Amino acid sequence: MQSLTAAGRSNSPEVVSETPQCEENCLHSYELIHPNIAQVHRDLQNTQPILLPNLLKSMIMLKYNREDRHSDGDPMTAKELSDYGDNQLRILVEEAVAFCNDASRSEQLTKKLEEISEDISKSRSHKSLSTALNSILIDFQSRDVGQLKRCRPEDLTLYNSSANISMNSKFLLETYFGLPFEELTNLMEAGGPKSSSNSESSCKTDWSDFVSCIEVTKDHGDRKANLRQNWKRHRYTSQHLLGSVSTLHRTSPPPSGRSSSTQVSSSSPPMPESGPESAPGARGVLKRVQEGEDTDNEHLLKRLKTSSFSECDIPPLAPMHPGMLPAEVQCAFFGLELLRSRWDRTHSIVMLLAGDQFSIQWHDSQGCIRSQAVNVYGEELPSLVATIILLQRFQTLMRGRAGVQLQVNIDGVGIPFTVPEGIRARWEAHGRRPVAVRPVSLAEASAIPVSTAAPSQDRALDTRLDDYFFKWYWRESTRHSEKHIVDTAKLRAEMYLPKGHASDVANYLPEIHSSEDFDSLSTRHIREYVQLDPTGWRVPCAMLSGRLLSMESTFKPHEVQAQIWDILRCLTLLWALGISHGDISFQNIMSTVPTRDGTKRMVLNDFDLAVIMNPGDESPTENSGATGTRPFMALDVLDNPDGNIKCLRQDIESTLWSLVWYCCRMPEWNEGTYQEVHALKMGWILQGEFQNPRQGVEEKYRPLLEDIGWVLHTEGAELYKLRSKMLRGLSRLDVPAGKSPKVARSAKNFLETCERFFARSEDYKSWPWMDFVVKT
């Protein structure tokens, strides 16, 4: 079946602003902006630009290793792979040059690009671009370009800008199925199928349906004459495009005038508009200002016009206005929506045609790789053609889908499984992007009733995976896998703890059955190929563990009050054994599945930010910074977000803040800067809000909430006494202002404060674990 492409809108998650202004020293640093925009902007500003041919070569090299190399063949050496990339890039560019220099083949492309340069309607401009790009795809659909083989018929894609309407997917399938490729493009150019009048049967395109996106912005410069002049001469050359670096144009300053923009997206399945998570509030952040709309930021426009761009490789981002984003930032939002659209998405590619400037953004879990722009209305038109030809030859892996085969071994039998439909990764410019779900067997995924499965059928059809939990996350290369950390903790507990007490650690850690890294999908490769610093590269990790339940759904408040000592003791012993969790949160304190007699245990979960130390170390050697989630972070960490995790006290305090969240949700603690959240939590303690909790807190939670508050209040008072005593002593010394040492109490002090309000049962007093140290 032929594939279509669809336009879409970016659906940024609803996150409350962390800061009212952009944190970068840029042309819109005085704007009130969404925190996701600031996050994206930081990533773009910290991205070293590269030449477009270098990025194309790197993608060719990556394609070879991921899609084209025979599995039983020897891998190329670094030099052989680089030479292969050079050779295939040369062939690709020569094919693109031949296309541009052939008037009959490239006439449709040039004609439509000329239409875009004219002052025509927005919708017509976008349709012109999709038709222009499709003319390239049609021409090359049956051509091999060097070793870059043609697509299979079922993998063909087209560009389409007409899917911002709700369509009946059944109607689309009936309309498009079996049509020749050229007829499909003609139908789309003529307007395509109309939206279904039956709203119940209509559906919308999801971001996971897209292969790639193109952002289009217009200026009012007359590019038509320049394009026509270059094209009529038919003197495009590969030497010009692949020659010295100096022949490639840097990005020109963005147009200062207002522009309208949309995106043209490349996709596979024929499904229509933006995803189900799109919300009016989220879309409002990204909605573009209409042409002719007035603005109150003329002073920023003036600064833009007079700024020099000679000191940076890529010009500063254009100013933002209410409801408007610079094209580069808009592209990044598209890339990140593509990246999170599927749990196994490895990367996304977004192109930008801003006036006559064409560039590419590559997004993955390590951040953005951004090319310098080329002038397609000048002599670099074949660069655009070469890019489209290359993307046409991408298969599943290079389109960003990992395609890993998941399997669990049960009683010596390998049972394949999958992930439920619709599971998305976390939205973030770069990071772990974790996905944690209950896996489903192939029978569940295909809706085959277990009762109807024949006894002789494969075990995969009659096996449920209720006792398992699957996690996919992008691990930093410098960190150990969760399984390695948990296994190390259990091994050290057996080695160092007194006989019979290893279970005080092992019983409260997750049971991780398997963990596998997929280095071939690592973010390192594309950066090494393009000769960027790969430091901080990430590798995807698939982990299968025993099923756990949320603490909230399993434990009643009086049970939490008694059994929280399991977690506090486990944390204390882990630290003595040289394991720092560093990310204690409400979500990471979980429960085993209750047995038939109701037995259950709390479990300390999620060790992907944990650090392995030498037993007896007081703090990790590496700088971990402010890890964790604001509502659960210790006050010391919030007050010093760039510092290390100094001691066990902070993990204990995070445990108590997690219990506060269990009793009473405090959404405002999830908003604002670290310092603002620090002030809110301090106010909650000092003003005694735990004694008079807000409305809606059930009575059964109030005793636990009050005890937690008194622990934090008492511990704060003890710290205040120590600080006052220290300051009195320092007043007699010549200590520079702001250089006084921080006051700290031991973890044992903190635990003893906890005991004043959470009585320990005899089970927790059986041996002096608060004083345990590993003896060398």
mmCIF file with all atom_site columns, N, CA, C and O in Angstrom, residues 53-74:
data_model
loop_
_atom_site.group_PDB
_atom_site.id
_atom_site.type_symbol
_atom_site.label_atom_id
_atom_site.label_alt_id
_atom_site.label_comp_id
_atom_site.label_asym_id
_atom_site.label_entity_id
_atom_site.label_seq_id
_atom_site.pdbx_PDB_ins_code
_atom_site.Cartn_x
_atom_site.Cartn_y
_atom_site.Cartn_z
_atom_site.occupancy
_atom_site.B_iso_or_equiv
_atom_site.pdbx_formal_charge
_atom_site.auth_seq_id
_atom_site.auth_comp_id
_atom_site.auth_asym_id
_atom_site.auth_atom_id
_atom_site.pdbx_PDB_model_num
ATOM 1  N N  . PRO A 1 53 ? 26.492 19.016  3.909  1.00 0.00 ? 53 PRO A N  1
ATOM 2  C CA . PRO A 1 53 ? 27.049 17.787  3.319  1.00 0.00 ? 53 PRO A CA 1
ATOM 3  C C  . PRO A 1 53 ? 27.627 16.838  4.361  1.00 0.00 ? 53 PRO A C  1
ATOM 4  O O  . PRO A 1 53 ? 27.534 15.620  4.215  1.00 0.00 ? 53 PRO A O  1
ATOM 5  N N  . ASN A 1 54 ? 28.221 17.384  5.431  1.00 0.00 ? 54 ASN A N  1
ATOM 6  C CA . ASN A 1 54 ? 28.770 16.526  6.479  1.00 0.00 ? 54 ASN A CA 1
ATOM 7  C C  . ASN A 1 54 ? 27.669 15.753  7.190  1.00 0.00 ? 54 ASN A C  1
ATOM 8  O O  . ASN A 1 54 ? 27.836 14.586  7.542  1.00 0.00 ? 54 ASN A O  1
ATOM 9  N N  . LEU A 1 55 ? 26.534 16.402  7.414  1.00 0.00 ? 55 LEU A N  1
ATOM 10 C CA . LEU A 1 55 ? 25.423 15.711  8.060  1.00 0.00 ? 55 LEU A CA 1
ATOM 11 C C  . LEU A 1 55 ? 24.851 14.638  7.142  1.00 0.00 ? 55 LEU A C  1
ATOM 12 O O  . LEU A 1 55 ? 24.518 13.534  7.585  1.00 0.00 ? 55 LEU A O  1
ATOM 13 N N  . LEU A 1 56 ? 24.741 14.939  5.848  1.00 0.00 ? 56 LEU A N  1
ATOM 14 C CA . LEU A 1 56 ? 24.252 13.933  4.903  1.00 0.00 ? 56 LEU A CA 1
ATOM 15 C C  . LEU A 1 56 ? 25.201 12.737  4.844  1.00 0.00 ? 56 LEU A C  1
ATOM 16 O O  . LEU A 1 56 ? 24.763 11.576  4.837  1.00 0.00 ? 56 LEU A O  1
ATOM 17 N N  . LYS A 1 57 ? 26.492 13.002  4.812  1.00 0.00 ? 57 LYS A N  1
ATOM 18 C CA . LYS A 1 57 ? 27.468 11.913  4.814  1.00 0.00 ? 57 LYS A CA 1
ATOM 19 C C  . LYS A 1 57 ? 27.333 11.067  6.073  1.00 0.00 ? 57 LYS A C  1
ATOM 20 O O  . LYS A 1 57 ? 27.363 9.824   6.009  1.00 0.00 ? 57 LYS A O  1
ATOM 21 N N  . SER A 1 58 ? 27.155 11.708  7.215  1.00 0.00 ? 58 SER A N  1
ATOM 22 C CA . SER A 1 58 ? 27.028 10.975  8.481  1.00 0.00 ? 58 SER A CA 1
ATOM 23 C C  . SER A 1 58 ? 25.794 10.097  8.487  1.00 0.00 ? 58 SER A C  1
ATOM 24 O O  . SER A 1 58 ? 25.821 8.969   8.987  1.00 0.00 ? 58 SER A O  1
ATOM 25 N N  . MET A 1 59 ? 24.699 10.598  7.912  1.00 0.00 ? 59 MET A N  1
ATOM 26 C CA . MET A 1 59 ? 23.491 9.784   7.854  1.00 0.00 ? 59 MET A CA 1
ATOM 27 C C  . MET A 1 59 ? 23.669 8.607   6.906  1.00 0.00 ? 59 MET A C  1
ATOM 28 O O  . MET A 1 59 ? 23.121 7.516   7.144  1.00 0.00 ? 59 MET A O  1
ATOM 29 N N  . ILE A 1 60 ? 24.439 8.789   5.829  1.00 0.00 ? 60 ILE A N  1
ATOM 30 C CA . ILE A 1 60 ? 24.740 7.675   4.925  1.00 0.00 ? 60 ILE A CA 1
ATOM 31 C C  . ILE A 1 60 ? 25.547 6.609   5.663  1.00 0.00 ? 60 ILE A C  1
ATOM 32 O O  . ILE A 1 60 ? 25.275 5.400   5.537  1.00 0.00 ? 60 ILE A O  1
ATOM 33 N N  . MET A 1 61 ? 26.546 7.030   6.424  1.00 0.00 ? 61 MET A N  1
ATOM 34 C CA . MET A 1 61 ? 27.353 6.083   7.190  1.00 0.00 ? 61 MET A CA 1
ATOM 35 C C  . MET A 1 61 ? 26.503 5.348   8.222  1.00 0.00 ? 61 MET A C  1
ATOM 36 O O  . MET A 1 61 ? 26.632 4.127   8.400  1.00 0.00 ? 61 MET A O  1
ATOM 37 N N  . LEU A 1 62 ? 25.629 6.089   8.897  1.00 0.00 ? 62 LEU A N  1
ATOM 38 C CA . LEU A 1 62 ? 24.767 5.464   9.901  1.00 0.00 ? 62 LEU A CA 1
ATOM 39 C C  . LEU A 1 62 ? 23.798 4.493   9.248  1.00 0.00 ? 62 LEU A C  1
ATOM 40 O O  . LEU A 1 62 ? 23.530 3.403   9.775  1.00 0.00 ? 62 LEU A O  1
ATOM 41 N N  . LYS A 1 63 ? 23.274 4.879   8.080  1.00 0.00 ? 63 LYS A N  1
ATOM 42 C CA . LYS A 1 63 ? 22.362 3.995   7.354  1.00 0.00 ? 63 LYS A CA 1
ATOM 43 C C  . LYS A 1 63 ? 23.057 2.690   6.980  1.00 0.00 ? 63 LYS A C  1
ATOM 44 O O  . LYS A 1 63 ? 22.460 1.604   7.066  1.00 0.00 ? 63 LYS A O  1
ATOM 45 N N  . TYR A 1 64 ? 24.312 2.779   6.575  1.00 0.00 ? 64 TYR A N  1
ATOM 46 C CA . TYR A 1 64 ? 25.032 1.556   6.213  1.00 0.00 ? 64 TYR A CA 1
ATOM 47 C C  . TYR A 1 64 ? 25.089 0.596   7.389  1.00 0.00 ? 64 TYR A C  1
ATOM 48 O O  . TYR A 1 64 ? 24.792 -0.597  7.258  1.00 0.00 ? 64 TYR A O  1
ATOM 49 N N  . ASN A 1 65 ? 25.479 1.106   8.555  1.00 0.00 ? 65 ASN A N  1
ATOM 50 C CA . ASN A 1 65 ? 25.633 0.226   9.714  1.00 0.00 ? 65 ASN A CA 1
ATOM 51 C C  . ASN A 1 65 ? 24.301 -0.271  10.254 1.00 0.00 ? 65 ASN A C  1
ATOM 52 O O  . ASN A 1 65 ? 24.225 -1.380  10.782 1.00 0.00 ? 65 ASN A O  1
ATOM 53 N N  . ARG A 1 66 ? 23.255 0.517   10.128 1.00 0.00 ? 66 ARG A N  1
ATOM 54 C CA . ARG A 1 66 ? 21.976 0.117   10.708 1.00 0.00 ? 66 ARG A CA 1
ATOM 55 C C  . ARG A 1 66 ? 21.090 -0.654  9.739  1.00 0.00 ? 66 ARG A C  1
ATOM 56 O O  . ARG A 1 66 ? 20.293 -1.484  10.178 1.00 0.00 ? 66 ARG A O  1
ATOM 57 N N  . GLU A 1 67 ? 21.222 -0.393  8.439  1.00 0.00 ? 67 GLU A N  1
ATOM 58 C CA . GLU A 1 67 ? 20.264 -0.974  7.502  1.00 0.00 ? 67 GLU A CA 1
ATOM 59 C C  . GLU A 1 67 ? 20.896 -1.751  6.345  1.00 0.00 ? 67 GLU A C  1
ATOM 60 O O  . GLU A 1 67 ? 20.292 -2.728  5.861  1.00 0.00 ? 67 GLU A O  1
ATOM 61 N N  . ASP A 1 68 ? 22.059 -1.348  5.893  1.00 0.00 ? 68 ASP A N  1
ATOM 62 C CA . ASP A 1 68 ? 22.579 -1.879  4.632  1.00 0.00 ? 68 ASP A CA 1
ATOM 63 C C  . ASP A 1 68 ? 23.642 -2.957  4.806  1.00 0.00 ? 68 ASP A C  1
ATOM 64 O O  . ASP A 1 68 ? 23.865 -3.754  3.894  1.00 0.00 ? 68 ASP A O  1
ATOM 65 N N  . ARG A 1 69 ? 24.313 -2.975  5.957  1.00 0.00 ? 69 ARG A N  1
ATOM 66 C CA . ARG A 1 69 ? 25.399 -3.950  6.148  1.00 0.00 ? 69 ARG A CA 1
ATOM 67 C C  . ARG A 1 69 ? 24.825 -5.333  6.378  1.00 0.00 ? 69 ARG A C  1
ATOM 68 O O  . ARG A 1 69 ? 23.880 -5.500  7.158  1.00 0.00 ? 69 ARG A O  1
ATOM 69 N N  . HIS A 1 70 ? 25.402 -6.332  5.731  1.00 0.00 ? 70 HIS A N  1
ATOM 70 C CA . HIS A 1 70 ? 24.967 -7.705  5.937  1.00 0.00 ? 70 HIS A CA 1
ATOM 71 C C  . HIS A 1 70 ? 25.317 -8.135  7.363  1.00 0.00 ? 70 HIS A C  1
ATOM 72 O O  . HIS A 1 70 ? 26.421 -7.873  7.852  1.00 0.00 ? 70 HIS A O  1
ATOM 73 N N  . SER A 1 71 ? 24.385 -8.786  8.016  1.00 0.00 ? 71 SER A N  1
ATOM 74 C CA . SER A 1 71 ? 24.582 -9.160  9.415  1.00 0.00 ? 71 SER A CA 1
ATOM 75 C C  . SER A 1 71 ? 25.757 -10.106 9.602  1.00 0.00 ? 71 SER A C  1
ATOM 76 O O  . SER A 1 71 ? 26.384 -10.127 10.668 1.00 0.00 ? 71 SER A O  1
ATOM 77 N N  . ASP A 1 72 ? 26.074 -10.894 8.583  1.00 0.00 ? 72 ASP A N  1
ATOM 78 C CA . ASP A 1 72 ? 27.179 -11.846 8.703  1.00 0.00 ? 72 ASP A CA 1
ATOM 79 C C  . ASP A 1 72 ? 28.487 -11.294 8.139  1.00 0.00 ? 72 ASP A C  1
ATOM 80 O O  . ASP A 1 72 ? 29.494 -11.997 8.094  1.00 0.00 ? 72 ASP A O  1
ATOM 81 N N  . GLY A 1 73 ? 28.470 -10.039 7.707  1.00 0.00 ? 73 GLY A N  1
ATOM 82 C CA . GLY A 1 73 ? 29.682 -9.449  7.147  1.00 0.00 ? 73 GLY A CA 1
ATOM 83 C C  . GLY A 1 73 ? 30.508 -8.740  8.204  1.00 0.00 ? 73 GLY A C  1
ATOM 84 O O  . GLY A 1 73 ? 30.010 -8.330  9.254  1.00 0.00 ? 73 GLY A O  1
ATOM 85 N N  . ASP A 1 74 ? 31.803 -8.612  7.919  1.00 0.00 ? 74 ASP A N  1
ATOM 86 C CA . ASP A 1 74 ? 32.689 -7.897  8.828  1.00 0.00 ? 74 ASP A CA 1
ATOM 87 C C  . ASP A 1 74 ? 32.403 -6.400  8.759  1.00 0.00 ? 74 ASP A C  1
ATOM 88 O O  . ASP A 1 74 ? 32.200 -5.852  7.666  1.00 0.00 ? 74 ASP A O  1
#
